[in-house]
Amino acid sequence: MNDEVAPYLPEVEKGLHLIPTQATEHAGQLDHLYFALVGASAIILLMVVGLIAFFGFRYRAGNKAADRSNLPSTRTENRVEIAVLAAMLVAFMGFFAWATTLYLDSYRGPEPAMTIDVIGKQWMWKIQHPDGTREINAIHVPVDEVIRLRVTSQDVIHSFFVPAFRLKRDVVPGTEKTAWFKATEPGEYRLFCAEYCGSFHSRMLGKVVVMDRGDYQAWLTRQGSGQTLASAGKQLFQAHGCSGCHMGKSNARAPSLDGLYGRSVALDSGEVILADEAYIRDSILQPDKHIAAGYEPIMPSFAGQLSEEDILRIVTYIKSLQPGDWVKESVKENEGESR
């Protein structure tokens, strides 16, 4: 096996399943919509075929019913056509509203209990939990908890797909997608890459392990806590010299990052933008895209210098900063220098 292939390939459940298991509430809602659409399509198909057969037989050549004098009036035909078209319009606009609601819900989601980072790489899924626990091709989560996934790709286009959750996100290098789910049934569910990504695409398999809360906590304890994303991000932040400008230790003027996440930021262009994860990521990779008001565009781009994992760590660190954190850091460093 190629060295780049994931060292761990989980077993997948055997057997043919026409409809995947429903392991989330959202999966059941999507299935209801799917079966409703199939049922509506079947009804329309039967109506069309039935009417073709009926009229073909009734108005066949030689039959008295084919005499045009026996045909209904044009006015009656128009009423029937308008009524049928109006009924179909109302029905399918209802389907449209139903599908739109489910689609928006699949992206908005409720407040998550935790955020798990997922990075697609030829040919494996790399996972990191909030406490620093890492996995490859497996995601352990507690049942009945809202889980938010932050998904990105390190190399080529991948597609994160869990059929039992009816969850699918295409991930493109240099971008970040989010997804959420709330698993309702403990068990193991298959994880695929649904986008061809190279020679060993078919081996890019994984699983989501849904556990009772007690079992999940026991599993976390057995793994042992590793370095959190925020602490790892802080080290990277300092190693790449970011603290030199943003902590006010040089002549370079840089905006404060205290409590940046979720705050409105005034831009040099006169616009006001929300400092979300996308804004922080763009500021790292494309610093000239959104220039903060009152500051010169002197920050270099770190595109190509940081891996996707490193970017996620730095973004998490900046998100964790609270008002006054830079002051505390400066005081600690000054005390250390004076000693």
XYZ file of N, CA, C and O in Angstrom, residues 39-191:
612
model
N -43.441 9.908 -4.287
C -44.875 9.628 -4.362
C -45.599 10.562 -5.318
O -46.429 10.122 -6.124
N -45.262 11.871 -5.252
C -45.890 12.836 -6.157
C -45.527 12.531 -7.609
O -46.380 12.604 -8.505
N -44.268 12.177 -7.839
C -43.839 11.839 -9.204
C -44.553 10.594 -9.710
O -44.945 10.522 -10.883
N -44.733 9.614 -8.813
C -45.428 8.388 -9.211
C -46.885 8.668 -9.567
O -47.427 8.117 -10.545
N -47.532 9.535 -8.778
C -48.931 9.882 -9.055
C -49.061 10.571 -10.410
O -49.937 10.244 -11.219
N -48.166 11.525 -10.671
C -48.205 12.234 -11.955
C -47.929 11.273 -13.111
O -48.585 11.333 -14.161
N -46.963 10.369 -12.915
C -46.653 9.391 -13.958
C -47.867 8.513 -14.265
O -48.221 8.284 -15.430
N -48.536 8.022 -13.213
C -49.712 7.177 -13.406
C -50.842 7.950 -14.078
O -51.555 7.412 -14.938
N -51.002 9.211 -13.700
C -52.052 10.033 -14.318
C -51.785 10.215 -15.810
O -52.690 10.049 -16.642
N -50.537 10.555 -16.153
C -50.200 10.799 -17.562
C -50.365 9.531 -18.387
O -50.998 9.520 -19.447
N -49.777 8.431 -17.887
C -49.871 7.159 -18.619
C -51.321 6.702 -18.698
O -51.793 6.222 -19.745
N -52.058 6.854 -17.590
C -53.449 6.442 -17.576
C -54.299 7.234 -18.564
O -55.129 6.668 -19.288
N -54.092 8.559 -18.594
C -54.853 9.393 -19.522
C -54.495 9.089 -20.978
O -55.365 9.079 -21.853
N -53.219 8.823 -21.237
C -52.820 8.457 -22.600
C -53.520 7.166 -23.035
O -54.070 7.063 -24.141
N -53.523 6.173 -22.133
C -54.157 4.898 -22.456
C -55.670 5.059 -22.616
O -56.284 4.512 -23.550
N -56.280 5.856 -21.704
C -57.729 6.045 -21.754
C -58.163 6.759 -23.041
O -59.052 6.308 -23.759
N -57.516 7.884 -23.340
C -57.901 8.633 -24.531
C -57.537 7.896 -25.812
O -58.246 7.997 -26.825
N -56.438 7.175 -25.765
C -56.060 6.396 -26.943
C -57.097 5.330 -27.273
O -57.375 5.041 -28.441
N -57.667 4.721 -26.208
C -58.678 3.693 -26.422
C -60.030 4.318 -26.768
O -60.715 3.887 -27.704
N -60.410 5.375 -26.025
C -61.745 5.959 -26.204
C -61.898 6.625 -27.568
O -62.945 6.525 -28.213
N -60.854 7.320 -28.007
C -60.964 8.075 -29.259
C -60.184 7.413 -30.403
O -59.668 8.079 -31.286
N -60.134 6.090 -30.348
C -59.480 5.351 -31.429
C -60.301 5.480 -32.716
O -61.517 5.764 -32.678
N -59.662 5.243 -33.833
C -60.352 5.343 -35.130
C -61.504 4.347 -35.199
O -61.373 3.182 -34.805
N -62.650 4.816 -35.668
C -63.810 3.936 -35.806
C -64.741 3.967 -34.628
O -65.871 3.476 -34.703
N -64.316 4.538 -33.516
C -65.180 4.615 -32.329
C -66.074 5.843 -32.441
O -65.655 6.905 -32.895
N -67.353 5.719 -32.019
C -68.289 6.828 -32.086
C -67.814 8.022 -31.264
O -68.111 9.168 -31.586
N -67.060 7.740 -30.177
C -66.591 8.834 -29.321
C -65.620 9.746 -30.042
O -65.375 10.883 -29.624
N -65.070 9.251 -31.166
C -64.109 10.055 -31.925
C -64.790 11.142 -32.728
O -64.132 12.024 -33.286
N -66.125 11.086 -32.810
C -66.886 12.118 -33.529
C -66.725 13.457 -32.802
O -67.032 13.569 -31.616
N -66.203 14.472 -33.493
C -65.908 15.749 -32.865
C -67.151 16.413 -32.289
O -67.052 17.266 -31.407
N -68.318 16.036 -32.774
C -69.546 16.642 -32.234
C -69.797 16.227 -30.801
O -70.553 16.877 -30.080
N -69.159 15.126 -30.372
C -69.351 14.646 -28.994
C -68.295 15.187 -28.032
O -68.319 14.878 -26.845
N -67.314 15.941 -28.548
C -66.248 16.444 -27.694
C -66.768 17.572 -26.809
O -67.664 18.315 -27.190
N -66.205 17.736 -25.594
C -66.618 18.825 -24.710
C -66.229 20.172 -25.304
O -65.373 20.265 -26.178
N -66.837 21.248 -24.795
C -66.581 22.586 -25.330
C -65.172 23.043 -24.954
O -64.569 22.574 -23.999
N -64.675 23.996 -25.717
C -63.342 24.562 -25.443
C -63.311 25.234 -24.082
O -62.310 25.170 -23.363
N -64.414 25.858 -23.705
C -64.469 26.531 -22.412
C -64.278 25.538 -21.272
O -63.557 25.802 -20.311
N -64.914 24.386 -21.390
C -64.764 23.344 -20.353
C -63.331 22.858 -20.292
O -62.766 22.658 -19.206
N -62.689 22.640 -21.458
C -61.299 22.168 -21.501
C -60.376 23.159 -20.804
O -59.473 22.778 -20.046
N -60.593 24.464 -21.051
C -59.739 25.477 -20.432
C -59.866 25.470 -18.920
O -58.876 25.627 -18.194
N -61.073 25.305 -18.419
C -61.268 25.260 -16.971
C -60.534 24.080 -16.340
O -59.901 24.209 -15.289
N -60.622 22.942 -16.991
C -59.948 21.754 -16.471
C -58.434 21.957 -16.474
O -57.737 21.647 -15.494
N -57.897 22.470 -17.582
C -56.455 22.686 -17.678
C -55.968 23.678 -16.630
O -54.948 23.456 -15.965
N -56.699 24.771 -16.467
C -56.295 25.780 -15.482
C -56.341 25.213 -14.070
O -55.447 25.450 -13.250
N -57.388 24.439 -13.775
C -57.514 23.849 -12.440
C -56.367 22.877 -12.160
O -55.777 22.883 -11.063
N -56.034 22.029 -13.133
C -54.944 21.062 -12.958
C -53.612 21.778 -12.777
O -52.809 21.448 -11.886
N -53.337 22.771 -13.616
C -52.069 23.507 -13.525
C -51.970 24.268 -12.206
O -50.897 24.326 -11.588
N -53.080 24.858 -11.748
C -53.069 25.588 -10.479
C -52.791 24.643 -9.314
O -52.012 24.965 -8.401
N -53.418 23.474 -9.337
C -53.198 22.491 -8.271
C -51.742 22.033 -8.254
O -51.123 21.908 -7.180
N -51.168 21.788 -9.433
C -49.768 21.357 -9.497
C -48.828 22.469 -9.035
O -47.824 22.206 -8.353
N -49.151 23.728 -9.390
C -48.322 24.849 -8.952
C -48.307 24.961 -7.436
O -47.242 25.104 -6.821
N -49.479 24.873 -6.817
C -49.567 24.963 -5.357
C -48.799 23.813 -4.710
O -48.035 24.006 -3.747
N -48.970 22.602 -5.240
C -48.309 21.433 -4.660
C -46.787 21.550 -4.734
O -46.074 21.333 -3.749
N -46.273 21.946 -5.902
C -44.825 21.982 -6.063
C -44.196 23.211 -5.410
O -43.023 23.162 -5.025
N -44.929 24.294 -5.261
C -44.415 25.399 -4.456
C -44.337 24.995 -2.988
O -43.444 25.431 -2.259
N -45.275 24.146 -2.568
C -45.197 23.603 -1.216
C -43.962 22.743 -1.037
O -43.262 22.833 -0.014
N -43.672 21.891 -2.033
C -42.449 21.087 -1.985
C -41.208 21.983 -1.959
O -40.237 21.697 -1.252
N -41.235 23.059 -2.743
C -40.102 23.985 -2.790
C -39.853 24.614 -1.421
O -38.709 24.693 -0.941
N -40.926 25.075 -0.773
C -40.794 25.691 0.549
C -40.287 24.671 1.568
O -39.433 24.991 2.415
N -40.790 23.457 1.499
C -40.369 22.380 2.405
C -38.888 22.094 2.221
O -38.116 22.042 3.191
N -38.446 21.931 0.974
C -37.045 21.617 0.688
C -36.122 22.770 1.073
O -35.025 22.551 1.614
N -36.568 24.002 0.822
C -35.744 25.161 1.169
C -35.526 25.252 2.670
O -34.415 25.543 3.141
N -36.577 24.987 3.436
C -36.464 25.022 4.897
C -35.450 23.990 5.389
O -34.587 24.292 6.230
N -35.524 22.764 4.858
C -34.584 21.722 5.261
C -33.163 22.072 4.850
O -32.195 21.822 5.588
N -33.018 22.647 3.653
C -31.680 23.019 3.169
C -31.048 24.075 4.080
O -29.879 23.959 4.481
N -31.813 25.110 4.406
C -31.275 26.162 5.265
C -30.966 25.632 6.662
O -29.950 25.992 7.263
N -31.833 24.764 7.183
C -31.592 24.173 8.501
C -30.313 23.352 8.520
O -29.610 23.289 9.535
N -29.990 22.709 7.392
C -28.787 21.865 7.341
C -27.514 22.689 7.439
O -26.449 22.162 7.787
N -27.599 23.987 7.160
C -26.420 24.849 7.240
C -26.413 25.722 8.492
O -25.357 26.007 9.047
N -27.590 26.143 8.927
C -27.616 27.043 10.077
C -27.405 26.283 11.377
O -26.471 26.542 12.100
N -28.256 25.363 11.682
C -28.089 24.509 12.842
C -28.183 25.244 14.177
O -28.033 26.457 14.257
N -28.416 24.492 15.265
C -28.474 25.079 16.605
C -27.068 25.311 17.164
O -26.067 24.976 16.532
N -27.005 25.871 18.370
C -25.727 26.113 19.028
C -25.050 24.776 19.334
O -25.638 23.901 19.959
N -23.799 24.574 18.877
C -23.148 23.269 19.064
C -22.595 23.075 20.465
O -22.238 24.038 21.147
N -22.546 21.814 20.890
C -21.924 21.474 22.159
C -20.407 21.463 22.026
O -19.693 21.727 22.987
N -19.923 21.151 20.837
C -18.478 21.141 20.574
C -18.235 21.285 19.087
O -19.119 21.010 18.269
N -17.026 21.736 18.751
C -16.604 21.856 17.364
C -15.422 20.936 17.128
O -14.429 20.987 17.869
N -15.542 20.091 16.114
C -14.482 19.138 15.771
C -13.923 19.521 14.407
O -14.679 19.786 13.468
N -12.605 19.560 14.302
C -11.954 19.923 13.047
C -11.642 18.677 12.235
O -11.122 17.683 12.764
N -11.965 18.742 10.933
C -11.750 17.626 10.020
C -10.963 18.134 8.821
O -11.351 19.123 8.195
N -9.859 17.463 8.510
C -9.033 17.839 7.363
C -8.933 16.651 6.423
O -8.522 15.556 6.815
N -9.351 16.851 5.182
C -9.224 15.816 4.167
C -7.850 15.878 3.524
O -7.357 16.952 3.180
N -7.242 14.723 3.373
C -5.913 14.631 2.779
C -5.816 13.312 2.039
O -6.339 12.298 2.504
N -5.162 13.301 0.889
C -4.986 12.031 0.174
C -4.209 11.059 1.066
O -3.028 11.275 1.338
N -4.831 9.993 1.471
C -6.211 9.571 1.320
C -6.722 9.187 2.699
O -6.835 8.021 3.049
N -6.997 10.177 3.498
C -7.413 9.969 4.881
C -8.176 11.188 5.383
O -8.132 12.267 4.789
N -8.885 10.980 6.485
C -9.539 12.072 7.203
C -8.811 12.250 8.533
O -8.710 11.309 9.322
N -8.294 13.443 8.767
C -7.591 13.740 10.017
C -8.524 14.567 10.901
O -9.061 15.583 10.461
N -8.693 14.124 12.137
C -9.682 14.728 13.042
C -8.995 15.197 14.308
O -8.091 14.525 14.829
N -9.404 16.358 14.808
C -8.924 16.835 16.099
C -10.081 17.354 16.927
O -10.883 18.179 16.461
N -10.163 16.855 18.166
C -11.215 17.256 19.099
C -10.789 18.517 19.857
O -9.605 18.874 19.876
N -11.730 19.194 20.512
C -11.405 20.438 21.216
C -10.327 20.287 22.282
O -9.571 21.228 22.529
N -10.255 19.111 22.927
C -9.260 18.930 23.981
C -7.893 18.504 23.449
O -6.975 18.233 24.222
N -7.758 18.417 22.120
C -6.482 18.034 21.522
C -6.407 16.588 21.090
O -5.456 16.195 20.413
N -7.391 15.762 21.448
C -7.411 14.364 21.027
C -7.493 14.277 19.505
O -8.295 14.969 18.886
N -6.654 13.417 18.928
C -6.610 13.295 17.471
C -6.995 11.885 17.032
O -6.745 10.912 17.746
N -7.585 11.825 15.847
C -7.960 10.544 15.255
C -7.679 10.586 13.758
O -7.518 11.656 13.165
N -7.611 9.399 13.174
C -7.502 9.277 11.728
C -8.609 8.342 11.251
O -8.736 7.221 11.740
N -9.440 8.834 10.338
C -10.525 8.051 9.733
C -11.578 7.585 10.729
O -12.291 6.620 10.464
N -11.677 8.224 11.858
C -12.714 7.890 12.835
C -13.053 9.150 13.631
O -12.164 9.941 13.948
N -14.339 9.317 13.912
C -14.791 10.450 14.720
C -15.679 9.898 15.829
O -16.748 9.354 15.552
N -15.231 10.015 17.054
C -16.026 9.579 18.196
C -16.808 10.781 18.734
O -16.216 11.845 19.001
N -18.111 10.624 18.894
C -18.965 11.717 19.368
C -19.994 11.162 20.348
O -20.350 9.977 20.291
N -20.499 12.000 21.254
C -21.567 11.559 22.159
C -22.933 11.628 21.479
O -23.153 12.451 20.579
N -23.841 10.775 21.913
C -25.189 10.756 21.355
C -25.987 11.941 21.891
O -25.712 12.458 22.990
N -26.955 12.399 21.107
C -27.861 13.483 21.500
C -27.150 14.785 21.839
O -27.612 15.566 22.684
N -26.011 15.030 21.200
C -25.294 16.292 21.345
C -25.133 16.917 19.960
O -24.867 16.225 18.983
N -25.293 18.231 19.888
C -25.106 18.925 18.610
C -23.609 19.079 18.351
O -22.898 19.718 19.144
N -23.149 18.494 17.263
C -21.726 18.519 16.915
C -21.538 19.384 15.674
O -22.212 19.195 14.667
N -20.630 20.317 15.763
C -20.291 21.157 14.609
C -18.961 20.683 14.044
O -17.992 20.482 14.779
N -18.924 20.493 12.734
C -17.696 20.088 12.051
C -17.156 21.272 11.263
O -17.905 21.962 10.562
N -15.860 21.479 11.382
C -15.176 22.492 10.581
C -14.284 21.718 9.611
O -13.271 21.150 10.003
N -14.680 21.683 8.341
C -14.072 20.772 7.366
C -13.284 21.553 6.317
O -13.770 22.562 5.792
N -12.084 21.082 6.010
C -11.272 21.696 4.964
C -10.422 20.625 4.303
O -10.435 19.459 4.713
N -9.708 21.007 3.255
C -8.863 20.069 2.516
C -7.436 20.592 2.467
O -7.211 21.797 2.336
N -6.496 19.669 2.541
C -5.089 20.043 2.517
C -4.495 19.994 1.114
O -3.486 20.647 0.846
N -5.135 19.222 0.197
C -4.489 19.042 -1.102
C -5.448 19.215 -2.286
O -5.323 20.149 -3.058
N -6.411 18.310 -2.441
C -7.324 18.346 -3.584
C -8.765 18.423 -3.074
O -9.011 18.436 -1.870
N -9.718 18.459 -3.997
C -11.130 18.504 -3.609
C -11.545 17.157 -3.024
O -11.329 16.113 -3.629
N -12.120 17.189 -1.852
C -12.695 16.001 -1.213
C -14.171 16.294 -0.913
O -14.619 17.444 -0.999
N -14.891 15.261 -0.539
C -16.291 15.435 -0.172
C -16.597 14.574 1.046
O -16.539 13.345 0.975
N -16.891 15.230 2.153
C -17.176 14.551 3.419
C -18.627 14.071 3.388
O -19.551 14.868 3.307
N -18.820 12.747 3.465
C -20.153 12.177 3.253
C -20.435 11.078 4.266
O -19.716 10.077 4.335
N -21.496 11.282 5.074
C -21.968 10.266 6.022
C -23.419 9.961 5.651
O -24.335 10.706 6.024
N -23.664 8.873 4.909
C -25.026 8.573 4.430
C -26.062 8.471 5.547
O -27.190 8.961 5.389
N -25.711 7.857 6.670
C -26.680 7.668 7.749
C -27.135 8.987 8.353
O -28.213 9.073 8.936
N -26.305 10.037 8.213
C -26.664 11.355 8.731
C -27.269 12.236 7.633
O -27.682 13.353 7.917
N -27.265 11.748 6.386
C -27.662 12.541 5.220
C -26.838 13.836 5.201
O -27.346 14.929 4.957
N -25.543 13.688 5.449
C -24.638 14.824 5.579
C -23.555 14.743 4.509
O -22.861 13.726 4.405
N -23.405 15.821 3.740
C -22.401 15.851 2.678
C -21.894 17.280 2.505
O -22.676 18.209 2.385
N -20.563 17.425 2.514
C -19.952 18.726 2.283
C -18.756 18.559 1.347
O -17.838 17.790 1.629
N -18.766 19.289 0.239
C -17.616 19.323 -0.655
C -16.615 20.330 -0.101
O -16.986 21.456 0.243
N -15.349 19.919 -0.001
C -14.323 20.802 0.561
C -13.243 21.047 -0.487
O -12.747 20.125 -1.116
N -12.915 22.318 -0.655
C -11.939 22.750 -1.646
C -10.727 23.312 -0.912
O -10.876 24.020 0.090
N -9.513 23.001 -1.378
C -8.318 23.554 -0.724
C -8.382 25.074 -0.638
O -8.796 25.750 -1.587
N -8.016 25.604 0.510
C -8.047 27.051 0.689
C -9.371 27.590 1.170
O -9.507 28.791 1.388
N -10.354 26.714 1.343
C -11.656 27.142 1.862
C -12.019 26.301 3.082
O -11.392 25.274 3.351
N -13.027 26.758 3.780
C -13.463 26.055 4.992
C -14.978 25.949 4.987
O -15.675 26.927 4.746
N -15.488 24.751 5.218
C -16.936 24.524 5.270
C -17.310 24.065 6.681
O -16.493 23.464 7.392
N -18.536 24.331 7.050
C -19.036 23.858 8.336
C -20.230 22.944 8.108
O -20.948 23.066 7.108
N -20.427 22.046 9.022
C -21.567 21.135 8.983
C -21.932 20.804 10.427
O -21.111 20.963 11.338
N -23.146 20.356 10.635
C -23.546 19.981 11.982
C -24.457 18.764 11.939
O -25.086 18.466 10.929
N -24.503 18.059 13.037
C -25.417 16.928 13.159
C -25.680 16.657 14.638
O -24.903 17.079 15.510
N -26.764 15.964 14.887
C -27.107 15.511 16.238
C -27.512 14.055 16.121
O -28.650 13.739 15.754
N -26.576 13.169 16.421
C -26.831 11.738 16.285
C -27.802 11.272 17.359
O -27.684 11.648 18.531
N -28.761 10.466 16.956
C -29.802 10.015 17.892
C -29.670 8.545 18.274
O -30.346 8.101 19.201
N -28.830 7.805 17.567
C -28.693 6.381 17.842
C -27.221 6.014 17.984
O -26.424 6.275 17.082
N -26.812 5.407 19.117
C -25.422 4.945 19.234
C -25.121 3.890 18.173
O -26.000 3.129 17.754
N -23.887 3.860 17.734
C -23.479 2.884 16.719
C -22.329 3.423 15.888
O -21.792 4.501 16.164
N -21.944 2.644 14.882
C -20.883 3.049 13.969
C -21.466 3.270 12.577
O -22.199 2.421 12.071
N -21.130 4.403 11.993
C -21.704 4.787 10.705
C -20.590 5.128 9.725
O -19.601 5.777 10.087
N -20.784 4.699 8.489
C -19.730 4.827 7.495
C -19.506 6.272 7.046
O -20.438 7.045 6.899
N -18.244 6.580 6.820
C -17.812 7.876 6.326
C -17.078 7.671 5.007
O -16.194 6.807 4.912
